[in-house]
Structure formats: C-alpha cells, structure tokens
C-alpha atoms as one frame of an Amber mdcrd trajectory, in Angstrom:
protein
  14.105  -0.788  89.019  15.099  -3.646  91.353  12.528  -5.441  93.498  11.223
  -3.994  96.713  13.882  -5.359  99.043  17.023  -4.214 100.753  20.221  -6.252
 100.853  20.551  -6.193 104.630  18.662  -7.706 107.518  17.938  -6.423 110.984
  16.037  -7.430 114.068  12.480  -6.077 114.245  13.165  -5.119 117.875  16.289
  -3.092 117.107  16.254   0.568 118.200  16.580   1.888 114.634  13.395   0.249
 113.324   9.777   0.910 114.244   8.723  -1.575 116.937   7.332  -4.799 115.541
   8.300  -3.942 111.967  11.389  -4.141 109.785  10.950  -0.544 108.578  13.835
   1.748 109.428  12.938   4.876 111.380  12.671   7.715 108.890  12.022  11.456
 108.738   8.747  10.882 106.894   7.369   8.867 109.802   6.252   6.085 107.460
   5.894   2.681 109.104   4.644   0.781 106.056   7.437  -0.645 103.885   5.616
  -0.149 100.572   4.751   3.470 101.362   8.331   4.187 102.404   9.700   2.477
  99.280   7.426   4.550  97.015   8.303   7.782  98.841  12.045   7.063  98.627
  11.745   6.338  94.901   9.819   9.552  94.294  12.233  11.672  96.348  15.304
  10.110  94.755  13.857  10.579  91.271  13.132  14.247  91.883  16.526  14.863
  93.454  18.407  13.092  90.684  16.576  14.915  87.888
C-alpha cells in the first residue's frame, strides 16, 4: 500500500474541503485525514473483494 498521501494539492480554504483542513468533504463526515484514509481503505477493500 502506498503512503498516506494524495498526489494533488488544494487550498485549505477551498469550498470542497473542511474549513481549516486539507481533508476533502466526504459522505462519512470525517474531518481527520488518518481516519478518512483508514475508512477509504476498508471500504475499497470490501468493495473490491
């Protein structure tokens, strides 16, 4: 598994990220990058299986 990063950058004040963070708005409502990363990995793993 690659490191916990994405290959794109964005402004932490952009409308598609949670204010003051660099976490994209998401349906899970997670604002912590590590929690979102872990959730995405778990969901993707279940879906791909």
